[in-house]
mmCIF file of C-alpha atoms in Angstrom:
data_model
loop_
_atom_site.group_PDB
_atom_site.id
_atom_site.type_symbol
_atom_site.label_atom_id
_atom_site.label_comp_id
_atom_site.label_asym_id
_atom_site.label_seq_id
_atom_site.Cartn_x
_atom_site.Cartn_y
_atom_site.Cartn_z
ATOM 1 C CA MET E 1 73.755 70.269 82.056
ATOM 2 C CA SER E 2 71.426 73.270 81.839
ATOM 3 C CA ASP E 3 69.444 73.744 78.635
ATOM 4 C CA LYS E 4 69.598 77.522 79.014
ATOM 5 C CA PRO E 5 71.446 79.420 76.264
ATOM 6 C CA SER E 6 75.120 79.708 77.111
ATOM 7 C CA VAL E 7 78.466 80.618 75.596
ATOM 8 C CA THR E 8 82.029 79.543 76.257
ATOM 9 C CA VAL E 9 84.484 82.403 76.546
ATOM 10 C CA ALA E 10 88.132 82.843 77.459
ATOM 11 C CA GLY E 11 89.808 85.757 79.166
ATOM 12 C CA ILE E 12 93.476 86.593 79.549
ATOM 13 C CA ASP E 13 94.594 89.129 82.144
ATOM 14 C CA CYS E 14 98.140 90.313 81.505
ATOM 15 C CA GLY E 15 99.391 92.418 84.384
ATOM 16 C CA THR E 16 102.695 93.810 85.558
ATOM 17 C CA ASN E 17 103.748 90.656 87.406
ATOM 18 C CA SER E 18 101.609 87.785 86.127
ATOM 19 C CA ILE E 19 99.466 86.588 83.243
ATOM 20 C CA ARG E 20 96.325 84.490 83.735
ATOM 21 C CA LEU E 21 94.006 82.494 81.490
ATOM 22 C CA LYS E 22 90.466 81.397 82.318
ATOM 23 C CA ILE E 23 87.915 79.589 80.145
ATOM 24 C CA ALA E 24 84.333 79.701 81.399
ATOM 25 C CA ARG E 25 80.769 78.931 80.388
ATOM 26 C CA VAL E 26 78.380 81.839 80.909
ATOM 27 C CA ASP E 27 74.586 81.772 80.977
ATOM 28 C CA GLU E 28 71.921 83.995 82.518
ATOM 29 C CA ASP E 29 72.596 82.522 85.965
ATOM 30 C CA GLY E 30 76.310 83.265 86.037
ATOM 31 C CA MET E 31 79.611 81.635 85.198
ATOM 32 C CA THR E 32 81.047 78.128 85.514
ATOM 33 C CA ASP E 33 84.705 77.240 85.024
ATOM 34 C CA VAL E 34 85.656 75.125 82.034
ATOM 35 C CA VAL E 35 89.389 75.605 82.633
ATOM 36 C CA PRO E 36 90.111 77.159 86.039
ATOM 37 C CA ARG E 37 92.603 79.994 86.257
ATOM 38 C CA THR E 38 96.015 79.180 84.828
ATOM 39 C CA LEU E 39 98.687 81.556 86.148
ATOM 40 C CA ARG E 40 102.245 82.226 85.058
ATOM 41 C CA VAL E 41 104.492 84.835 86.668
ATOM 42 C CA ILE E 42 106.260 86.638 83.822
ATOM 43 C CA ARG E 43 107.241 90.003 85.397
ATOM 44 C CA LEU E 44 106.329 91.852 82.206
ATOM 45 C CA GLY E 45 106.708 95.118 84.102
ATOM 46 C CA GLN E 46 110.384 94.484 84.883
ATOM 47 C CA ASP E 47 112.039 97.957 85.045
ATOM 48 C CA VAL E 48 109.151 99.580 83.110
ATOM 49 C CA ASP E 49 108.745 102.156 85.885
ATOM 50 C CA LYS E 50 112.338 103.236 85.235
ATOM 51 C CA THR E 51 112.879 102.659 81.486
ATOM 52 C CA HIS E 52 109.304 102.959 80.159
ATOM 53 C CA ARG E 53 110.067 99.983 77.899
ATOM 54 C CA PHE E 54 109.531 96.245 78.066
ATOM 55 C CA ALA E 55 112.780 94.369 78.668
ATOM 56 C CA ASP E 56 113.645 91.754 76.031
ATOM 57 C CA ASP E 57 113.699 88.899 78.532
ATOM 58 C CA ALA E 58 110.336 90.002 79.959
ATOM 59 C CA LEU E 59 108.838 89.888 76.472
ATOM 60 C CA GLU E 60 110.203 86.389 75.913
ATOM 61 C CA ARG E 61 108.587 85.226 79.159
ATOM 62 C CA ALA E 62 105.272 86.715 78.024
ATOM 63 C CA TYR E 63 105.483 85.048 74.598
ATOM 64 C CA ALA E 64 106.265 81.671 76.162
ATOM 65 C CA ALA E 65 103.173 81.949 78.363
ATOM 66 C CA ALA E 66 101.058 83.036 75.379
ATOM 67 C CA ARG E 67 102.188 79.957 73.404
ATOM 68 C CA GLU E 68 101.251 77.761 76.367
ATOM 69 C CA PHE E 69 97.829 79.437 76.571
ATOM 70 C CA ALA E 70 97.337 78.979 72.808
ATOM 71 C CA ALA E 71 97.841 75.233 73.235
ATOM 72 C CA ILE E 72 95.210 75.143 75.995
ATOM 73 C CA LEU E 73 92.740 77.206 73.950
ATOM 74 C CA ALA E 74 93.187 74.882 70.962
ATOM 75 C CA GLN E 75 91.603 72.103 73.032
ATOM 76 C CA HIS E 76 88.340 73.993 73.555
ATOM 77 C CA ASP E 77 85.610 75.419 71.352
ATOM 78 C CA VAL E 78 85.615 79.044 72.509
ATOM 79 C CA ASP E 79 83.005 81.504 71.250
ATOM 80 C CA ALA E 80 85.036 84.604 72.172
ATOM 81 C CA LEU E 81 88.463 85.487 73.562
ATOM 82 C CA ARG E 82 89.567 88.754 75.136
ATOM 83 C CA PHE E 83 93.158 89.598 76.054
ATOM 84 C CA VAL E 84 93.372 92.507 78.479
ATOM 85 C CA ALA E 85 96.651 94.243 79.334
ATOM 86 C CA THR E 86 96.932 96.674 82.200
ATOM 87 C CA SER E 87 99.401 98.916 84.027
ATOM 88 C CA ALA E 88 102.801 97.938 82.613
ATOM 89 C CA THR E 89 101.556 97.889 79.017
ATOM 90 C CA ARG E 90 99.957 101.323 79.405
ATOM 91 C CA ASP E 91 103.406 102.676 80.319
ATOM 92 C CA ALA E 92 105.628 100.875 77.769
ATOM 93 C CA ALA E 93 106.889 102.773 74.719
ATOM 94 C CA ASN E 94 107.451 99.522 72.792
ATOM 95 C CA ARG E 95 103.978 98.130 73.434
ATOM 96 C CA ASP E 96 103.310 97.789 69.675
ATOM 97 C CA GLU E 97 106.009 95.128 69.444
ATOM 98 C CA PHE E 98 104.345 93.241 72.309
ATOM 99 C CA GLU E 99 100.841 93.585 70.867
ATOM 100 C CA ASP E 100 101.938 92.427 67.386
ATOM 101 C CA ALA E 101 103.647 89.328 68.775
ATOM 102 C CA ILE E 102 100.731 88.381 71.019
ATOM 103 C CA GLU E 103 98.304 88.755 68.112
ATOM 104 C CA SER E 104 100.440 86.441 65.969
ATOM 105 C CA ILE E 105 100.450 83.787 68.730
ATOM 106 C CA LEU E 106 96.845 83.970 69.944
ATOM 107 C CA GLY E 107 94.982 85.500 67.022
ATOM 108 C CA VAL E 108 93.610 88.320 69.159
ATOM 109 C CA ARG E 109 95.149 91.726 69.800
ATOM 110 C CA PRO E 110 95.704 92.795 73.387
ATOM 111 C CA GLU E 111 93.380 95.530 74.597
ATOM 112 C CA VAL E 112 95.252 98.003 76.766
ATOM 113 C CA ILE E 113 92.416 99.144 78.984
ATOM 114 C CA PRO E 114 92.396 102.274 81.155
ATOM 115 C CA GLY E 115 92.516 101.934 84.905
ATOM 116 C CA THR E 116 88.863 102.931 85.182
ATOM 117 C CA GLU E 117 87.726 99.979 83.044
ATOM 118 C CA GLU E 118 90.077 97.678 84.936
ATOM 119 C CA ALA E 119 88.444 98.894 88.147
ATOM 120 C CA ALA E 120 84.905 98.368 86.838
ATOM 121 C CA LEU E 121 85.626 94.799 85.700
ATOM 122 C CA SER E 122 87.233 93.918 89.034
ATOM 123 C CA PHE E 123 84.242 95.379 90.852
ATOM 124 C CA LEU E 124 81.822 93.393 88.682
ATOM 125 C CA ALA E 125 83.557 90.147 89.606
ATOM 126 C CA ALA E 126 84.158 90.878 93.277
ATOM 127 C CA THR E 127 80.568 91.913 93.909
ATOM 128 C CA SER E 128 79.029 89.058 91.902
ATOM 129 C CA VAL E 129 79.241 86.880 95.011
ATOM 130 C CA VAL E 130 78.499 89.357 97.827
ATOM 131 C CA ALA E 131 75.044 87.888 98.521
ATOM 132 C CA ARG E 132 76.649 84.516 99.271
ATOM 133 C CA HIS E 133 78.851 86.115 101.939
ATOM 134 C CA GLY E 134 76.244 88.493 103.398
ATOM 135 C CA LEU E 135 78.392 91.587 102.977
ATOM 136 C CA ARG E 136 77.309 95.089 103.920
ATOM 137 C CA ALA E 137 77.081 97.827 101.263
ATOM 138 C CA PRO E 138 78.519 100.157 100.123
ATOM 139 C CA TYR E 139 81.540 98.122 99.024
ATOM 140 C CA LEU E 140 85.072 99.315 98.336
ATOM 141 C CA VAL E 141 86.903 96.876 96.078
ATOM 142 C CA VAL E 142 90.704 97.151 96.172
ATOM 143 C CA ASP E 143 92.521 95.489 93.254
ATOM 144 C CA LEU E 144 96.214 95.542 94.155
ATOM 145 C CA GLY E 145 98.413 94.605 91.224
ATOM 146 C CA GLY E 146 102.082 94.734 90.386
ATOM 147 C CA GLY E 147 101.971 98.158 88.736
ATOM 148 C CA SER E 148 98.683 99.726 89.756
ATOM 149 C CA THR E 149 96.078 99.600 92.491
ATOM 150 C CA GLU E 150 92.425 100.369 91.825
ATOM 151 C CA LEU E 151 89.914 101.663 94.369
ATOM 152 C CA VAL E 152 86.291 101.110 93.322
ATOM 153 C CA LEU E 153 83.288 102.172 95.394
ATOM 154 C CA GLY E 154 79.773 101.042 94.625
ATOM 155 C CA GLY E 155 76.492 99.531 95.738
ATOM 156 C CA ASP E 156 74.850 101.938 98.177
ATOM 157 C CA GLY E 157 72.828 99.265 99.914
ATOM 158 C CA GLU E 158 69.562 100.942 98.982
ATOM 159 C CA SER E 159 68.880 102.068 95.416
ATOM 160 C CA ALA E 160 72.075 101.093 93.577
ATOM 161 C CA PRO E 161 72.662 97.460 92.528
ATOM 162 C CA ASP E 162 75.612 95.649 94.074
ATOM 163 C CA THR E 163 77.484 95.732 90.767
ATOM 164 C CA GLN E 164 76.970 99.451 90.074
ATOM 165 C CA VAL E 165 80.171 101.509 90.355
ATOM 166 C CA ALA E 166 79.804 104.917 91.989
ATOM 167 C CA ALA E 167 83.434 106.053 91.755
ATOM 168 C CA ALA E 168 86.790 104.582 90.785
ATOM 169 C CA PHE E 169 90.434 105.608 90.593
ATOM 170 C CA SER E 170 93.612 103.840 89.491
ATOM 171 C CA MET E 171 96.847 104.574 91.364
ATOM 172 C CA ASP E 172 100.291 103.907 89.875
ATOM 173 C CA ILE E 173 101.431 101.912 92.895
ATOM 174 C CA GLY E 174 101.759 98.168 93.283
ATOM 175 C CA SER E 175 104.003 95.371 94.489
ATOM 176 C CA VAL E 176 106.527 95.620 91.646
ATOM 177 C CA ARG E 177 106.596 99.417 91.436
ATOM 178 C CA MET E 178 107.119 99.883 95.199
ATOM 179 C CA THR E 179 109.840 97.259 95.297
ATOM 180 C CA GLU E 180 111.703 98.701 92.304
ATOM 181 C CA ARG E 181 111.249 102.320 93.401
ATOM 182 C CA HIS E 182 112.090 102.058 97.077
ATOM 183 C CA LEU E 183 112.752 98.644 98.648
ATOM 184 C CA HIS E 184 116.230 98.026 97.271
ATOM 185 C CA ASP E 185 117.931 96.304 100.207
ATOM 186 C CA ASP E 186 117.281 92.796 101.478
ATOM 187 C CA PRO E 187 115.608 93.293 103.890
ATOM 188 C CA PRO E 188 114.573 96.896 103.183
ATOM 189 C CA THR E 189 115.829 99.609 105.503
ATOM 190 C CA GLN E 190 113.472 101.714 107.614
ATOM 191 C CA ALA E 191 114.350 104.737 105.476
ATOM 192 C CA GLN E 192 113.308 102.837 102.340
ATOM 193 C CA ILE E 193 110.055 101.745 103.980
ATOM 194 C CA ASP E 194 109.351 105.312 105.081
ATOM 195 C CA ALA E 195 109.922 106.592 101.537
ATOM 196 C CA ALA E 196 107.568 103.946 100.153
ATOM 197 C CA VAL E 197 104.897 104.870 102.724
ATOM 198 C CA ALA E 198 105.139 108.542 101.746
ATOM 199 C CA ASP E 199 104.793 107.570 98.067
ATOM 200 C CA ILE E 200 101.792 105.328 98.752
ATOM 201 C CA ASP E 201 100.065 107.916 100.952
ATOM 202 C CA ALA E 202 100.463 110.613 98.309
ATOM 203 C CA HIS E 203 98.728 108.384 95.770
ATOM 204 C CA VAL E 204 95.983 107.503 98.251
ATOM 205 C CA ASP E 205 95.432 111.213 98.916
ATOM 206 C CA GLU E 206 94.888 111.719 95.185
ATOM 207 C CA ALA E 207 92.590 108.685 94.967
ATOM 208 C CA PHE E 208 90.468 109.916 97.872
ATOM 209 C CA ALA E 209 89.876 113.157 95.979
ATOM 210 C CA HIS E 210 88.043 111.052 93.373
ATOM 211 C CA VAL E 211 86.641 108.171 95.437
ATOM 212 C CA PRO E 212 84.745 108.899 98.705
ATOM 213 C CA ALA E 213 86.233 105.798 100.320
ATOM 214 C CA GLY E 214 84.909 106.774 103.752
ATOM 215 C CA ARG E 215 81.399 105.820 102.668
ATOM 216 C CA ALA E 216 82.408 102.168 102.443
ATOM 217 C CA ARG E 217 81.090 99.650 104.967
ATOM 218 C CA THR E 218 82.920 96.628 103.522
ATOM 219 C CA ILE E 219 86.399 96.379 101.994
ATOM 220 C CA ILE E 220 86.814 93.576 99.450
ATOM 221 C CA GLY E 221 90.389 92.801 98.448
ATOM 222 C CA VAL E 222 91.270 91.034 95.214
ATOM 223 C CA SER E 223 94.523 90.109 93.425
ATOM 224 C CA GLY E 224 97.449 87.833 94.130
ATOM 225 C CA THR E 225 99.043 90.056 96.758
ATOM 226 C CA VAL E 226 95.837 90.300 98.786
ATOM 227 C CA THR E 227 94.992 86.606 98.612
ATOM 228 C CA THR E 228 98.580 85.571 99.324
ATOM 229 C CA MET E 229 98.819 87.791 102.395
ATOM 230 C CA THR E 230 95.400 86.549 103.488
ATOM 231 C CA ALA E 231 96.573 82.931 103.271
ATOM 232 C CA LEU E 232 99.650 83.821 105.325
ATOM 233 C CA THR E 233 97.496 85.576 107.926
ATOM 234 C CA MET E 234 95.345 82.442 108.113
ATOM 235 C CA GLY E 235 98.480 80.361 108.684
ATOM 236 C CA LEU E 236 97.878 78.100 105.678
ATOM 237 C CA PRO E 237 100.900 75.878 104.980
ATOM 238 C CA GLU E 238 100.131 75.991 101.243
ATOM 239 C CA TYR E 239 97.926 78.261 99.177
ATOM 240 C CA ASP E 240 94.298 77.097 99.019
ATOM 241 C CA HIS E 241 91.987 79.316 96.980
ATOM 242 C CA ARG E 242 88.879 77.640 98.390
ATOM 243 C CA ALA E 243 89.894 78.466 101.955
ATOM 244 C CA VAL E 244 90.828 82.058 101.092
ATOM 245 C CA ASP E 245 87.811 83.025 98.993
ATOM 246 C CA GLY E 246 85.279 84.952 101.069
ATOM 247 C CA VAL E 247 87.205 84.803 104.341
ATOM 248 C CA ARG E 248 86.989 87.825 106.656
ATOM 249 C CA VAL E 249 90.283 89.022 108.189
ATOM 250 C CA ALA E 250 90.724 91.437 111.097
ATOM 251 C CA LEU E 251 92.787 94.462 110.090
ATOM 252 C CA ASP E 252 95.068 94.227 113.127
ATOM 253 C CA ASP E 253 95.944 90.644 112.166
ATOM 254 C CA ALA E 254 96.619 91.715 108.580
ATOM 255 C CA TYR E 255 98.854 94.616 109.657
ATOM 256 C CA ALA E 256 100.999 92.340 111.827
ATOM 257 C CA VAL E 257 101.556 89.736 109.105
ATOM 258 C CA ASP E 258 102.077 92.347 106.367
ATOM 259 C CA ASP E 259 104.768 94.073 108.434
ATOM 260 C CA ARG E 260 106.500 90.801 109.311
ATOM 261 C CA PHE E 261 106.818 89.706 105.683
ATOM 262 C CA LEU E 262 107.834 93.194 104.545
ATOM 263 C CA ARG E 263 110.815 93.073 106.919
ATOM 264 C CA MET E 264 111.880 89.508 106.066
ATOM 265 C CA THR E 265 114.767 88.682 103.787
ATOM 266 C CA ARG E 266 113.985 87.141 100.421
ATOM 267 C CA ALA E 267 115.479 83.857 101.631
ATOM 268 C CA GLU E 268 113.150 83.835 104.647
ATOM 269 C CA ARG E 269 110.069 84.442 102.484
ATOM 270 C CA ALA E 270 111.171 81.668 100.127
ATOM 271 C CA THR E 271 110.681 79.098 102.902
ATOM 272 C CA TYR E 272 106.896 79.696 102.792
ATOM 273 C CA ARG E 273 105.183 77.454 100.258
ATOM 274 C CA THR E 274 102.106 79.671 100.538
ATOM 275 C CA ILE E 275 103.881 82.318 98.425
ATOM 276 C CA HIS E 276 104.162 81.703 94.682
ATOM 277 C CA PRO E 277 107.887 81.696 93.763
ATOM 278 C CA GLY E 278 107.286 84.562 91.337
ATOM 279 C CA ARG E 279 106.020 86.802 94.135
ATOM 280 C CA ILE E 280 108.735 86.198 96.714
ATOM 281 C CA ASP E 281 110.823 89.269 95.873
ATOM 282 C CA VAL E 282 107.904 91.715 95.548
ATOM 283 C CA VAL E 283 105.269 90.503 97.998
ATOM 284 C CA GLY E 284 106.708 92.709 100.763
ATOM 285 C CA GLY E 285 106.116 95.795 98.655
ATOM 286 C CA GLY E 286 102.597 94.628 97.945
ATOM 287 C CA ALA E 287 101.976 93.956 101.633
ATOM 288 C CA LEU E 288 103.027 97.516 102.442
ATOM 289 C CA VAL E 289 100.617 98.979 99.874
ATOM 290 C CA TRP E 290 97.845 96.758 101.234
ATOM 291 C CA SER E 291 98.394 97.802 104.850
ATOM 292 C CA ARG E 292 98.486 101.498 104.013
ATOM 293 C CA VAL E 293 95.310 101.322 101.909
ATOM 294 C CA LEU E 294 93.480 99.375 104.624
ATOM 295 C CA ASP E 295 94.549 101.820 107.325
ATOM 296 C CA ARG E 296 93.620 104.894 105.305
ATOM 297 C CA VAL E 297 90.208 103.519 104.290
ATOM 298 C CA SER E 298 89.382 102.421 107.838
ATOM 299 C CA LYS E 299 90.178 105.863 109.224
ATOM 300 C CA ALA E 300 88.265 107.571 106.406
ATOM 301 C CA ALA E 301 85.212 105.485 107.300
ATOM 302 C CA ALA E 302 85.514 106.501 110.949
ATOM 303 C CA ASP E 303 85.700 110.167 109.932
ATOM 304 C CA ASP E 304 82.780 109.831 107.499
ATOM 305 C CA HIS E 305 80.208 107.932 109.526
ATOM 306 C CA GLY E 306 81.801 107.382 112.914
ATOM 307 C CA GLU E 307 82.413 103.667 112.409
ATOM 308 C CA ALA E 308 85.893 102.460 111.563
ATOM 309 C CA ILE E 309 86.139 99.353 109.398
ATOM 310 C CA ASP E 310 87.957 96.654 111.373
ATOM 311 C CA SER E 311 88.187 93.858 108.797
ATOM 312 C CA PHE E 312 88.279 93.074 105.093
ATOM 313 C CA VAL E 313 86.971 90.244 102.928
ATOM 314 C CA ALA E 314 89.316 88.470 100.522
ATOM 315 C CA SER E 315 87.964 87.455 97.126
ATOM 316 C CA GLU E 316 89.336 85.164 94.455
ATOM 317 C CA HIS E 317 87.027 86.907 91.974
ATOM 318 C CA GLY E 318 89.019 89.745 90.444
ATOM 319 C CA LEU E 319 89.785 91.235 87.050
ATOM 320 C CA LEU E 320 90.059 87.907 85.202
ATOM 321 C CA ASP E 321 86.608 86.824 86.374
ATOM 322 C CA GLY E 322 85.252 90.237 85.414
ATOM 323 C CA ILE E 323 86.707 89.929 81.910
ATOM 324 C CA CYS E 324 85.072 86.529 81.386
ATOM 325 C CA LEU E 325 81.726 87.446 82.937
ATOM 326 C CA ASP E 326 81.434 90.683 80.970
ATOM 327 C CA LEU E 327 82.576 89.065 77.702
ATOM 328 C CA GLY E 328 80.208 86.153 78.220
ATOM 329 C CA ARG E 329 77.219 88.371 78.853
ATOM 330 C CA ARG E 330 77.935 90.524 75.802
ATOM 331 C CA THR E 331 78.546 87.480 73.587
ATOM 332 C CA LEU E 332 75.386 85.777 74.835
ATOM 333 C CA ALA E 333 73.338 88.906 74.156
ATOM 334 C CA ARG E 334 74.620 89.042 70.559
ATOM 335 C CA MET E 335 74.005 85.349 69.923
ATOM 336 C CA THR E 336 70.468 85.350 71.337
ATOM 337 C CA ALA E 337 69.351 88.692 69.899
#
């Protein structure tokens, strides 16, 4: 055990589709897991895109997960806890009810962070390990969630540190939103897919007005959709985070697998143990968002510097890791000041 000053912190990432808990020890050298990521699929964003309210059964699923997390936290001496809520909570009119209940269960109030902060935290985590993988800057981190997708560009490879964000934008598209908005049949019709593509491309157009994605030399993908589709592209019979983390995937291989799973029936996808049961009905929508973002960024890079990007790198280090790393560093600075 290192004798360097350290703190133990916990982070909770509550997204549109899933909620995650991580407890980690942070010192000046980085972060070490105390309790690895615990994930529960709660579909908090169920129908939020349509009703702008949390459904009662979605709230009950969230509270059940929070009570489970409280029991885990009670077993550890944690110096700080941060609960971050993202896309679905930003859009819900009854978010106060949710925040009050979570605070009563966990003793900490959810922080509903803007998409720009979500992007910065994801970028911090994803780029904390780039040296290990020998990646080429600048980096574009894509955090593809259930309700939103963040594009974050940073690290110019010369004067800017790897973790420095140059530009970021949050798009209101994700696996749950695309499925609920457009992909209503099982499997979806070509007309529904075309409508979803038009929706995604319109959001990417807006994002590109804020983020010069063509400058990127490396695409890093984080989130459950990206890592799940990566595992499927690799042909893994079951999900293995150690095999997925840091792997480089050719875009043409990703496009083929993304399209195949988009056009499957739900029953066909359910036969793959690689896919978490809570993602089976929405992973096709997420795969479509992922393919469109990859294609648009690759072509933007070719237009910008004459070199199309032909692969991406998958990372297990996303928003949750960023929450813990950032919280740990800030807590450590306060305690050692």
